[in-house]
PDB file of C-alpha atoms in Angstrom:
ATOM      1  CA  MET N   1     -33.461  68.790  29.501  1.00  0.00           C
ATOM      2  CA  ARG N   2     -36.333  66.405  29.608  1.00  0.00           C
ATOM      3  CA  SER N   3     -38.253  68.438  27.106  1.00  0.00           C
ATOM      4  CA  LEU N   4     -35.313  68.450  24.688  1.00  0.00           C
ATOM      5  CA  PHE N   5     -35.134  64.614  24.740  1.00  0.00           C
ATOM      6  CA  ARG N   6     -38.877  64.453  24.085  1.00  0.00           C
ATOM      7  CA  GLN N   7     -38.574  66.813  21.185  1.00  0.00           C
ATOM      8  CA  ALA N   8     -35.691  64.759  19.661  1.00  0.00           C
ATOM      9  CA  GLY N   9     -37.721  61.552  20.099  1.00  0.00           C
ATOM     10  CA  ASP N  10     -40.779  63.023  18.421  1.00  0.00           C
ATOM     11  CA  PHE N  11     -38.667  64.345  15.569  1.00  0.00           C
ATOM     12  CA  GLY N  12     -37.010  60.930  15.041  1.00  0.00           C
ATOM     13  CA  GLN N  13     -40.304  59.029  15.092  1.00  0.00           C
ATOM     14  CA  GLY N  14     -41.762  61.289  12.450  1.00  0.00           C
ATOM     15  CA  ARG N  15     -38.880  60.788  10.082  1.00  0.00           C
ATOM     16  CA  SER N  16     -38.258  57.079  10.664  1.00  0.00           C
ATOM     17  CA  VAL N  17     -39.531  54.612   8.110  1.00  0.00           C
ATOM     18  CA  ALA N  18     -39.410  50.845   8.558  1.00  0.00           C
ATOM     19  CA  ASP N  19     -37.339  48.924   6.012  1.00  0.00           C
ATOM     20  CA  PRO N  20     -39.194  46.552   3.689  1.00  0.00           C
ATOM     21  CA  ALA N  21     -39.308  42.899   4.767  1.00  0.00           C
ATOM     22  CA  ALA N  22     -37.104  41.797   1.817  1.00  0.00           C
ATOM     23  CA  ARG N  23     -34.277  44.029   2.989  1.00  0.00           C
ATOM     24  CA  ILE N  24     -34.540  42.760   6.559  1.00  0.00           C
ATOM     25  CA  THR N  25     -34.456  39.172   5.301  1.00  0.00           C
ATOM     26  CA  GLU N  26     -31.428  39.945   3.136  1.00  0.00           C
ATOM     27  CA  ARG N  27     -29.496  41.323   6.127  1.00  0.00           C
ATOM     28  CA  GLY N  28     -30.353  38.239   8.173  1.00  0.00           C
ATOM     29  CA  MET N  29     -29.200  35.867   5.414  1.00  0.00           C
ATOM     30  CA  ARG N  30     -25.937  37.778   5.024  1.00  0.00           C
ATOM     31  CA  ALA N  31     -25.266  37.509   8.754  1.00  0.00           C
ATOM     32  CA  GLN N  32     -26.038  33.766   8.668  1.00  0.00           C
ATOM     33  CA  ARG N  33     -23.623  33.226   5.769  1.00  0.00           C
ATOM     34  CA  ARG N  34     -20.889  35.042   7.682  1.00  0.00           C
ATOM     35  CA  ARG N  35     -21.474  32.893  10.767  1.00  0.00           C
ATOM     36  CA  MET N  36     -21.371  29.677   8.694  1.00  0.00           C
ATOM     37  CA  ALA N  37     -18.136  30.768   6.992  1.00  0.00           C
ATOM     38  CA  VAL N  38     -16.539  31.453  10.372  1.00  0.00           C
ATOM     39  CA  VAL N  39     -17.651  28.028  11.659  1.00  0.00           C
ATOM     40  CA  ALA N  40     -16.306  26.280   8.520  1.00  0.00           C
ATOM     41  CA  VAL N  41     -12.938  28.024   8.815  1.00  0.00           C
ATOM     42  CA  GLY N  42     -12.791  27.101  12.505  1.00  0.00           C
ATOM     43  CA  VAL N  43     -13.539  23.425  11.770  1.00  0.00           C
ATOM     44  CA  CYS N  44     -10.856  23.356   9.045  1.00  0.00           C
ATOM     45  CA  LEU N  45      -8.311  24.881  11.409  1.00  0.00           C
ATOM     46  CA  VAL N  46      -9.140  22.371  14.157  1.00  0.00           C
ATOM     47  CA  ILE N  47      -8.924  19.390  11.786  1.00  0.00           C
ATOM     48  CA  GLY N  48      -5.736  20.661  10.146  1.00  0.00           C
ATOM     49  CA  GLY N  49      -4.110  21.440  13.485  1.00  0.00           C
ATOM     50  CA  GLY N  50      -5.063  18.021  14.838  1.00  0.00           C
ATOM     51  CA  GLY N  51      -3.637  16.307  11.760  1.00  0.00           C
ATOM     52  CA  ALA N  52      -0.422  18.303  12.034  1.00  0.00           C
ATOM     53  CA  ALA N  53      -0.143  17.381  15.713  1.00  0.00           C
ATOM     54  CA  VAL N  54      -0.654  13.680  14.945  1.00  0.00           C
ATOM     55  CA  ILE N  55       1.977  13.790  12.194  1.00  0.00           C
ATOM     56  CA  GLY N  56       4.348  15.564  14.563  1.00  0.00           C
ATOM     57  CA  LEU N  57       3.876  12.894  17.221  1.00  0.00           C
ATOM     58  CA  LEU N  58       4.550   9.973  14.848  1.00  0.00           C
ATOM     59  CA  PRO N  59       8.091   8.575  14.927  1.00  0.00           C
ATOM     60  CA  ALA N  60      10.331   9.623  12.051  1.00  0.00           C
ATOM     61  CA  THR N  61      11.157   6.084  10.918  1.00  0.00           C
ATOM     62  CA  PRO N  62       8.806   3.206  11.666  1.00  0.00           C
ATOM     63  CA  LYS N  63      10.269   0.151  13.372  1.00  0.00           C
ATOM     64  CA  PRO N  64      10.640  -2.827  11.030  1.00  0.00           C
ATOM     65  CA  ALA N  65       8.064  -5.517  11.604  1.00  0.00           C
ATOM     66  CA  PRO N  66       9.367  -8.971  12.524  1.00  0.00           C
ATOM     67  CA  PRO N  67       8.702 -11.747  10.015  1.00  0.00           C
ATOM     68  CA  ALA N  68       5.406 -13.574  10.351  1.00  0.00           C
ATOM     69  CA  THR N  69       7.177 -16.932  10.274  1.00  0.00           C
ATOM     70  CA  SER N  70      10.708 -18.008  10.947  1.00  0.00           C
ATOM     71  CA  PRO N  71      12.975 -17.801   7.923  1.00  0.00           C
ATOM     72  CA  SER N  72      13.353 -20.993   5.933  1.00  0.00           C
ATOM     73  CA  PRO N  73      16.787 -22.629   5.920  1.00  0.00           C
ATOM     74  CA  SER N  74      18.972 -21.487   3.102  1.00  0.00           C
ATOM     75  CA  TYR N  75      20.141 -23.841   0.441  1.00  0.00           C
ATOM     76  CA  PRO N  76      23.806 -24.886   0.512  1.00  0.00           C
ATOM     77  CA  SER N  77      26.018 -22.820  -1.686  1.00  0.00           C
ATOM     78  CA  PRO N  78      27.166 -24.444  -4.914  1.00  0.00           C
ATOM     79  CA  ALA N  79      30.608 -26.012  -4.991  1.00  0.00           C
ATOM     80  CA  PRO N  80      33.341 -23.710  -6.246  1.00  0.00           C
ATOM     81  CA  PRO N  81      34.418 -24.316  -9.845  1.00  0.00           C
ATOM     82  CA  PRO N  82      37.538 -26.473 -10.302  1.00  0.00           C
ATOM     83  CA  PRO N  83      40.795 -24.610 -10.791  1.00  0.00           C
ATOM     84  CA  ALA N  84      41.633 -23.708 -14.366  1.00  0.00           C
ATOM     85  CA  GLY N  85      43.719 -26.289 -16.173  1.00  0.00           C
ATOM     86  CA  THR N  86      42.476 -29.262 -14.119  1.00  0.00           C
ATOM     87  CA  PRO N  87      40.641 -31.757 -16.334  1.00  0.00           C
ATOM     88  CA  THR N  88      37.345 -32.976 -14.962  1.00  0.00           C
ATOM     89  CA  GLU N  89      36.252 -36.569 -15.318  1.00  0.00           C
ATOM     90  CA  PRO N  90      32.847 -37.430 -16.741  1.00  0.00           C
ATOM     91  CA  PRO N  91      30.733 -39.533 -14.382  1.00  0.00           C
ATOM     92  CA  THR N  92      31.233 -43.240 -14.845  1.00  0.00           C
ATOM     93  CA  PRO N  93      29.579 -46.142 -13.043  1.00  0.00           C
ATOM     94  CA  SER N  94      32.730 -46.613 -10.977  1.00  0.00           C
ATOM     95  CA  ASN N  95      32.734 -43.076  -9.501  1.00  0.00           C
ATOM     96  CA  THR N  96      28.983 -42.571  -8.954  1.00  0.00           C
ATOM     97  CA  VAL N  97      27.209 -43.003  -5.668  1.00  0.00           C
ATOM     98  CA  PRO N  98      25.353 -46.324  -5.381  1.00  0.00           C
ATOM     99  CA  GLY N  99      21.586 -45.879  -5.533  1.00  0.00           C
ATOM    100  CA  SER N 100      21.689 -42.788  -7.708  1.00  0.00           C
ATOM    101  CA  ALA N 101      20.277 -42.887 -11.191  1.00  0.00           C
ATOM    102  CA  THR N 102      22.632 -42.088 -14.031  1.00  0.00           C
ATOM    103  CA  ARG N 103      21.583 -41.448 -17.536  1.00  0.00           C
ATOM    104  CA  SER N 104      23.822 -41.896 -20.528  1.00  0.00           C
ATOM    105  CA  PHE N 105      23.135 -40.027 -23.694  1.00  0.00           C
ATOM    106  CA  PRO N 106      23.860 -41.475 -27.131  1.00  0.00           C
ATOM    107  CA  PRO N 107      26.709 -39.933 -29.068  1.00  0.00           C
ATOM    108  CA  GLU N 108      25.863 -37.237 -31.534  1.00  0.00           C
ATOM    109  CA  GLY N 109      24.330 -38.487 -34.748  1.00  0.00           C
ATOM    110  CA  MET N 110      23.078 -41.733 -33.184  1.00  0.00           C
ATOM    111  CA  PRO N 111      19.287 -42.189 -33.192  1.00  0.00           C
ATOM    112  CA  THR N 112      17.604 -42.766 -29.866  1.00  0.00           C
ATOM    113  CA  THR N 113      15.318 -45.701 -29.245  1.00  0.00           C
ATOM    114  CA  GLU N 114      13.125 -44.001 -26.655  1.00  0.00           C
ATOM    115  CA  ALA N 115      10.579 -41.389 -27.641  1.00  0.00           C
ATOM    116  CA  ALA N 116      10.887 -38.121 -25.750  1.00  0.00           C
ATOM    117  CA  SER N 117       7.800 -37.342 -23.718  1.00  0.00           C
ATOM    118  CA  PRO N 118       6.997 -34.546 -21.282  1.00  0.00           C
ATOM    119  CA  PRO N 119       7.095 -35.406 -17.579  1.00  0.00           C
ATOM    120  CA  SER N 120       3.874 -36.915 -16.324  1.00  0.00           C
ATOM    121  CA  THR N 121       1.983 -35.559 -13.346  1.00  0.00           C
ATOM    122  CA  SER N 122       0.242 -38.832 -12.639  1.00  0.00           C
ATOM    123  CA  THR N 123       1.204 -40.952  -9.640  1.00  0.00           C
ATOM    124  CA  SER N 124       1.853 -44.174 -11.526  1.00  0.00           C
ATOM    125  CA  THR N 125       4.735 -46.425 -10.554  1.00  0.00           C
ATOM    126  CA  THR N 126       7.343 -47.097 -13.224  1.00  0.00           C
ATOM    127  CA  ALA N 127      10.052 -49.713 -13.485  1.00  0.00           C
ATOM    128  CA  PRO N 128      13.646 -48.603 -12.834  1.00  0.00           C
ATOM    129  CA  THR N 129      15.597 -47.424 -15.842  1.00  0.00           C
ATOM    130  CA  MET N 130      18.562 -49.310 -17.224  1.00  0.00           C
ATOM    131  CA  GLY N 131      21.257 -47.067 -15.793  1.00  0.00           C
ATOM    132  CA  ALA N 132      19.852 -47.036 -12.272  1.00  0.00           C
ATOM    133  CA  THR N 133      21.155 -49.329  -9.600  1.00  0.00           C
ATOM    134  CA  SER N 134      19.357 -49.878  -6.352  1.00  0.00           C
ATOM    135  CA  THR N 135      20.882 -51.131  -3.149  1.00  0.00           C
ATOM    136  CA  PRO N 136      18.543 -52.594  -0.508  1.00  0.00           C
TER     137      PRO N 136
END
């Protein structure tokens, strides 16, 4: 039996020829590309699975955040309109609150003596107008 193995070995050595270096290099590069592809797929699966797990652990609806400051007080609601059919009186000096400024407009067609000017942003002090009354 030993002689048969020696004969087979001698026969194989005589017929064997080493591959060229380019072919060996090509096989090595192909194996390296396969390994890198497997690693890339594994990394993608780990990242994707981790992201899916994080999304699964998040609550379905986030809790509303409290306001950063306390809400400002609301303005009073406007007075309801007067009932239909009730005549309303125009403001007169007798039914106005003392200390409030009233302004009367000239009737239509009458020229005004004051020139209209836009409101000023300066901090100058002006004299009270004619319709204003002040109570100390």
